[in-house]
Structure formats: C-alpha cells, structure tokens
Coordinates of C-alpha atoms in Angstrom, one line a residue:
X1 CA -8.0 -30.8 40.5
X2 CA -8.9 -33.9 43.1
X3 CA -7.3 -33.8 46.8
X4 CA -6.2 -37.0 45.6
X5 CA -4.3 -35.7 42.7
X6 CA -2.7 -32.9 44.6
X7 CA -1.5 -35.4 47.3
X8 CA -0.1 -37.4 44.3
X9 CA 1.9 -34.3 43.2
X10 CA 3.2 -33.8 46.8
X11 CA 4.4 -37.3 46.9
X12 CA 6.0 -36.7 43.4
X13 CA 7.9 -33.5 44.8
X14 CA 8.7 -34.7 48.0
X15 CA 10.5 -37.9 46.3
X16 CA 12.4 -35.6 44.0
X17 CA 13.2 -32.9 46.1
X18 CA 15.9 -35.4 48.3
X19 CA 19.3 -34.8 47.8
X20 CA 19.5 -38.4 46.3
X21 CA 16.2 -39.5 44.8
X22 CA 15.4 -43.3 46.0
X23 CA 15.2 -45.1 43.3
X24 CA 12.8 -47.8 43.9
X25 CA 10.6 -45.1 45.4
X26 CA 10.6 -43.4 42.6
X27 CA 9.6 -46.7 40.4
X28 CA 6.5 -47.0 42.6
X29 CA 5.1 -43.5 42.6
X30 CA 5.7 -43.5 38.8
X31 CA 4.1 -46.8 38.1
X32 CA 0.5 -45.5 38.1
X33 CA 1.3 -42.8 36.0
X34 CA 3.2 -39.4 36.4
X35 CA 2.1 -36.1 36.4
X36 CA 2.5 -33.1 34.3
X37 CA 2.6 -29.9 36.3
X38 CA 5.6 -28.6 37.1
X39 CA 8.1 -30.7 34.8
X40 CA 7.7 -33.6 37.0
X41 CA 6.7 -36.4 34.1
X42 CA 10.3 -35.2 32.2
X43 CA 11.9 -34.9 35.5
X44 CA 11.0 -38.7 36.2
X45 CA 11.7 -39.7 32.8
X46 CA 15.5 -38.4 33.4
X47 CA 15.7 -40.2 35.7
X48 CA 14.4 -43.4 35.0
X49 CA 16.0 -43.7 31.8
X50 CA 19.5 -42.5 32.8
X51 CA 19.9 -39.4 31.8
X52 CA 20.5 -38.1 35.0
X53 CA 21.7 -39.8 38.2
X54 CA 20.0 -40.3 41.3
X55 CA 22.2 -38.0 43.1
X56 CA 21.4 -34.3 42.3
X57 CA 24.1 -32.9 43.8
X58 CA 25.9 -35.1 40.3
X59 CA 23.1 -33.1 38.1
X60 CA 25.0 -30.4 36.7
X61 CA 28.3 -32.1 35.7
X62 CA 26.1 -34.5 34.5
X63 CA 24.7 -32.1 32.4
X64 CA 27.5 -30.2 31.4
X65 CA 29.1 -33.7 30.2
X66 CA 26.2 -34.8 28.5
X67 CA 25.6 -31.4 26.3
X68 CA 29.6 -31.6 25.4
X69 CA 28.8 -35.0 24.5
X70 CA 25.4 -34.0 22.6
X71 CA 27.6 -31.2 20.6
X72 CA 30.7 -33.1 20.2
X73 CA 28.3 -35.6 18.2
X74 CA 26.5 -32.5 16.1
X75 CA 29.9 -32.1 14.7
X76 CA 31.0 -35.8 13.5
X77 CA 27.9 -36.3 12.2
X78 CA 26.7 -33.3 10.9
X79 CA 28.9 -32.8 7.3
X80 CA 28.5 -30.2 4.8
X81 CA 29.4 -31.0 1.7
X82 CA 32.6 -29.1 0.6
X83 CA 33.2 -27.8 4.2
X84 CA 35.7 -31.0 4.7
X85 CA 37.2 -30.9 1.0
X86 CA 37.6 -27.1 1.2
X87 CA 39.3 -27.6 4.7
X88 CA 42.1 -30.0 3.1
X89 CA 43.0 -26.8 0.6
X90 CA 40.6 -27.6 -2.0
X91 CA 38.6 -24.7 -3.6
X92 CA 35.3 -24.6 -3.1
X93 CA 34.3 -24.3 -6.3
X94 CA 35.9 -27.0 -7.4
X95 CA 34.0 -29.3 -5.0
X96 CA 30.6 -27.2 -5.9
X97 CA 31.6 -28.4 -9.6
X98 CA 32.1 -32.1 -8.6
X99 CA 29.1 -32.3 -6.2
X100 CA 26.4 -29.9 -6.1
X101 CA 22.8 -29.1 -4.3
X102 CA 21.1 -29.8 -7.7
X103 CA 23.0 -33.4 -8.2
X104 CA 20.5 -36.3 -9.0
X105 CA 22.8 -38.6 -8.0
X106 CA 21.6 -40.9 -4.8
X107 CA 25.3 -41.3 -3.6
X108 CA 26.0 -37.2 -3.7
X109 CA 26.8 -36.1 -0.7
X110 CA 24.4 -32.9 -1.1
X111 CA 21.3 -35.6 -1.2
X112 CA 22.9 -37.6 2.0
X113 CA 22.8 -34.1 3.6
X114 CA 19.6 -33.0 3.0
X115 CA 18.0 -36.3 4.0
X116 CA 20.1 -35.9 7.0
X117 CA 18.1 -32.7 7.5
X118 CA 15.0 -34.1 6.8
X119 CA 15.3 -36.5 9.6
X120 CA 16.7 -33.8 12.2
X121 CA 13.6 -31.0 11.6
X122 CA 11.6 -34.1 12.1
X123 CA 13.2 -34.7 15.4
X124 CA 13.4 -31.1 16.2
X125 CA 9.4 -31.4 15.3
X126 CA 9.1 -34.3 18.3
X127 CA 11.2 -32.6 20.4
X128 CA 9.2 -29.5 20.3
X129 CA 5.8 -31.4 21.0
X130 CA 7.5 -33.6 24.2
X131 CA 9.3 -30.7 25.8
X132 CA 7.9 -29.9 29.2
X133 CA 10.6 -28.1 30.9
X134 CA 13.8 -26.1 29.6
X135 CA 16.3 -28.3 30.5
X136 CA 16.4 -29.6 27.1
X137 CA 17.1 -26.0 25.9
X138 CA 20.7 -27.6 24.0
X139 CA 19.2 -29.9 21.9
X140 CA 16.2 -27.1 20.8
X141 CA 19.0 -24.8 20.2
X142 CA 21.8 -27.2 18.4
X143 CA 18.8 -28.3 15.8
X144 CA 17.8 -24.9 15.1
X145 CA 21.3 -23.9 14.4
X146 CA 21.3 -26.9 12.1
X147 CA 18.4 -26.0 10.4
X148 CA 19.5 -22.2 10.2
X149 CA 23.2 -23.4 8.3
X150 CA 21.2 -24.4 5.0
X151 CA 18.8 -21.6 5.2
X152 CA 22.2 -19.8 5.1
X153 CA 23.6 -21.3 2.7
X154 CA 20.7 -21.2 -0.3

C-alpha cells in the first residue's frame, strides 16, 4: 500500500470521524474514488445517499427508525397465502383447498409468493456480495428469516 493511499485513508477517517461530517468535504474526498478498508466506501455511501445524516450523534435513532421502518415493510409486503384468510376465522384447509403451492394458475396467490421469493433471495444474493460492514446486519437477518418461513413450511 502507497503513502499516498494511506494518506488518502487518513483523510477519509478524519472527515468521518467529526461529530458532524461536512458534507461538501466529504463530496470531494469521495469524488476520486473511495476506499475499502475499514467500511469506509459503505460508510460514505450512507451518507451520500441519505441513509444516515450528517450528524452522528442522529446515527442511532436514525437507525433504529429506519430498521422499524425496514420491518414494518417486511410485514405489508410479505403475504403468505392462507395466513390472512386463516386470520379472518377461515380454516386453513379450506384456503389450502381453494389455493394451493401446486396451483398452475398465474393469479394464485402461492405463484405471486414464490416469485416474491425469487426476487428477495436474489436481493439477499446482492446484498451478501455488497456488504462491507455489519451495519446492515437487519436486512441479512430479515431475508433469511424470509427465506427460512417456506423452508418451514414444505
């Protein structure tokens, strides 16, 4: 590793270590590119796109709100099939007759699930490959669960 490089990384840390990060700073250190040791490049990219506030001292409210946000989502979006019929007093076998894993139809809600699936191991998949720190530990954690409930169910 180049002196050059190292001095690069210092001016990374030194930027992020203030209690509130200076923006445009920031902007022109990460302009030529960002480095990966240490989390920095996914630091940065929280940063720049949003996901956390300048401040740090914000950070872990932030956080917290966004990962109540992240799981309040997982569960309007995430429907298994007889779960919301069975709630309202139905049996569940009569909704397993009506609509079941092994229905052809395109409009059964057993194929919108599992295509639903297919797209969030995929994005498990990516977020896997792009993770460079464990501050993302949530999402890794929420999709496996996912994952796990039809491996439980079949």
């Amino acid at each position: 590793m180049s002196s050059s490089y190292k001095n690069r990384i210092q001016e990374f840390k030194a930027t992020l270590s203030e209690q509130k990060i200076d923006l445009k700073a920031l902007h022109e250190l990460c302009f030529s590119g960002i480095p990966c040791e240490g989390g920095i490049r996914a630091l940065c990219w929280k940063i720049l796109l949003n996901y956390l506030p300048p401040d740090q001292a914000l950070w872990e409210t932030f956080l917290k709100k966004q990962r109540d946000l992240y799981a309040q989502f997982l569960r309007e979006m995430i429907i298994q099939p007889g779960i919301a019929k069975a709630n309202l007093g139905v049996s569940r076998e009569d909704v397993t007759m009506e609509d079941h894993p092994l229905n052809p139809n395109p409009d059964s809600r057993w194929n919108t699930y599992f295509k639903d699936n297919e797209v969030l191991l995929q994005i498990d998949k990516d977020v896997r490959c792009l993770t460079e720190t464990q501050d993302i530990n949530h999402i890794l954690q929420k999709t496996s669960g996912v994952c796990l409930i039809l491996q439980e169910q079949f």
